[in-house]
Amino acid sequence: EEEGNSSQAAMAEEVERKPMLEMVQADGTDGNCVTFVLHDEDHTLGNSLRYMIMKNSEVEFCGYSITHPSESKINFRIQTRGGLLAIEPFRRGLTELVDVCQHVLSKFEASIKEYKTQREEEMD
């Protein structure tokens, strides 16, 4: 009986586990107009990522919406010019956003270290 309960729990866990990212493409469109559904995300990622992607001159439209306040997912839409696939500026935007965050983190950590060093010198 215990084995049955654990397999039910494992099945329930599999049902609850959603992918973090889904791609939705309308029928009859090519890969230059795609909606990405990002689960467990909100305005923090949506607005920053939109900003990074819109810097790309080949992106014609980029926007996001939160479907409902009680749902923690965003619909993120990208439309590109020419033959550029929408996944390319999406990937590039994510990479650039990670790079910016790493830069800010390293500057922050360096400032903390400098502050602690100054405090120790003042205590002496």
Short mmCIF file of C-alpha atoms in Angstrom, two decimals:
data_model
loop_
_atom_site.label_atom_id
_atom_site.label_comp_id
_atom_site.label_asym_id
_atom_site.label_seq_id
_atom_site.Cartn_x
_atom_site.Cartn_y
_atom_site.Cartn_z
CA GLU A 1 0.00 0.00 0.00
CA GLU A 2 2.86 2.41 0.79
CA GLU A 3 4.33 1.73 -2.64
CA GLY A 4 1.02 2.74 -4.28
CA ASN A 5 0.97 6.03 -2.36
CA SER A 6 4.53 6.90 -3.37
CA SER A 7 3.83 6.21 -7.04
CA GLN A 8 0.70 8.39 -6.83
CA ALA A 9 2.77 11.16 -5.27
CA ALA A 10 5.36 10.80 -8.03
CA MET A 11 2.63 10.99 -10.67
CA ALA A 12 1.12 14.07 -9.03
CA GLU A 13 4.56 15.67 -8.95
CA GLU A 14 5.00 14.97 -12.68
CA VAL A 15 1.61 16.51 -13.45
CA GLU A 16 2.44 19.64 -11.42
CA ARG A 17 5.87 20.08 -13.01
CA LYS A 18 5.43 22.47 -15.94
CA PRO A 19 8.04 23.44 -18.48
CA MET A 20 9.61 26.81 -17.75
CA LEU A 21 9.29 27.90 -21.38
CA GLU A 22 6.83 27.13 -24.15
CA MET A 23 6.74 28.43 -27.71
CA VAL A 24 3.38 29.22 -29.30
CA GLN A 25 3.24 29.91 -33.02
CA ALA A 26 0.07 30.70 -34.94
CA ASP A 27 -0.82 28.40 -37.83
CA GLY A 28 0.40 29.66 -41.18
CA THR A 29 3.12 31.92 -39.73
CA ASP A 30 6.82 31.36 -40.06
CA GLY A 31 9.32 31.53 -37.20
CA ASN A 32 9.61 35.32 -37.25
CA CYS A 33 6.50 35.84 -35.09
CA VAL A 34 6.41 33.77 -31.92
CA THR A 35 4.91 33.99 -28.45
CA PHE A 36 7.01 32.51 -25.67
CA VAL A 37 5.20 31.51 -22.47
CA LEU A 38 7.51 31.90 -19.47
CA HIS A 39 6.25 30.13 -16.35
CA ASP A 40 6.98 31.34 -12.81
CA GLU A 41 8.02 34.79 -14.04
CA ASP A 42 6.64 38.30 -13.69
CA HIS A 43 7.36 41.94 -14.61
CA THR A 44 10.91 41.69 -13.25
CA LEU A 45 12.06 39.47 -16.11
CA GLY A 46 9.45 40.61 -18.63
CA ASN A 47 10.32 44.30 -18.65
CA SER A 48 14.11 43.82 -18.51
CA LEU A 49 14.09 41.21 -21.27
CA ARG A 50 11.80 43.34 -23.44
CA TYR A 51 14.25 46.23 -23.06
CA MET A 52 17.24 44.07 -24.06
CA ILE A 53 15.46 42.58 -27.09
CA MET A 54 14.14 45.92 -28.37
CA LYS A 55 17.74 47.16 -28.72
CA ASN A 56 18.04 44.78 -31.69
CA SER A 57 17.23 46.75 -34.88
CA GLU A 58 15.87 43.60 -36.59
CA VAL A 59 13.09 43.27 -34.02
CA GLU A 60 9.90 44.85 -35.29
CA PHE A 61 7.79 44.20 -32.17
CA CYS A 62 8.50 42.91 -28.70
CA GLY A 63 6.06 42.98 -25.81
CA TYR A 64 4.77 40.91 -22.96
CA SER A 65 1.63 40.52 -20.92
CA ILE A 66 0.72 38.83 -17.70
CA THR A 67 -2.39 36.77 -18.32
CA HIS A 68 -3.88 37.18 -14.84
CA PRO A 69 -2.54 38.40 -11.48
CA SER A 70 -3.15 34.99 -9.90
CA GLU A 71 -1.06 33.22 -12.56
CA SER A 72 2.71 33.47 -12.44
CA LYS A 73 3.42 33.35 -16.14
CA ILE A 74 4.01 35.86 -18.89
CA ASN A 75 3.28 35.76 -22.60
CA PHE A 76 6.27 37.23 -24.37
CA ARG A 77 5.81 38.04 -28.08
CA ILE A 78 8.55 38.80 -30.60
CA GLN A 79 8.15 39.72 -34.25
CA THR A 80 11.21 40.19 -36.43
CA ARG A 81 11.93 41.71 -39.83
CA GLY A 82 13.15 39.72 -42.78
CA GLY A 83 14.09 36.11 -42.34
CA LEU A 84 15.39 36.35 -38.77
CA LEU A 85 13.78 33.73 -36.54
CA ALA A 86 12.26 35.15 -33.35
CA ILE A 87 14.16 32.66 -31.21
CA GLU A 88 17.47 34.36 -32.10
CA PRO A 89 16.81 37.78 -30.51
CA PHE A 90 15.13 35.94 -27.60
CA ARG A 91 18.30 33.93 -26.92
CA ARG A 92 20.51 36.97 -27.45
CA GLY A 93 18.37 39.07 -25.09
CA LEU A 94 18.58 36.43 -22.37
CA THR A 95 22.36 36.14 -22.79
CA GLU A 96 22.84 39.92 -22.68
CA LEU A 97 20.60 40.19 -19.63
CA VAL A 98 22.66 37.54 -17.81
CA ASP A 99 25.84 39.44 -18.75
CA VAL A 100 24.43 42.71 -17.37
CA CYS A 101 23.36 40.98 -14.14
CA GLN A 102 26.81 39.42 -13.74
CA HIS A 103 28.45 42.82 -14.26
CA VAL A 104 26.19 44.49 -11.68
CA LEU A 105 26.82 41.66 -9.21
CA SER A 106 30.60 41.86 -9.58
CA LYS A 107 30.56 45.66 -9.13
CA PHE A 108 28.34 45.27 -6.06
CA GLU A 109 30.59 42.62 -4.51
CA ALA A 110 33.70 44.75 -5.20
CA SER A 111 32.04 47.75 -3.52
CA ILE A 112 31.12 45.66 -0.47
CA LYS A 113 34.68 44.39 -0.21
CA GLU A 114 36.03 47.95 -0.50
CA TYR A 115 33.58 49.17 2.15
CA LYS A 116 34.57 46.39 4.58
CA THR A 117 38.26 47.17 4.03
CA GLN A 118 37.64 50.87 4.80
CA ARG A 119 35.70 49.98 7.94
CA GLU A 120 38.52 47.73 9.17
CA GLU A 121 41.08 50.51 8.56
CA GLU A 122 38.93 52.98 10.50
CA MET A 123 38.68 50.56 13.44
CA ASP A 124 42.48 50.27 13.69
#
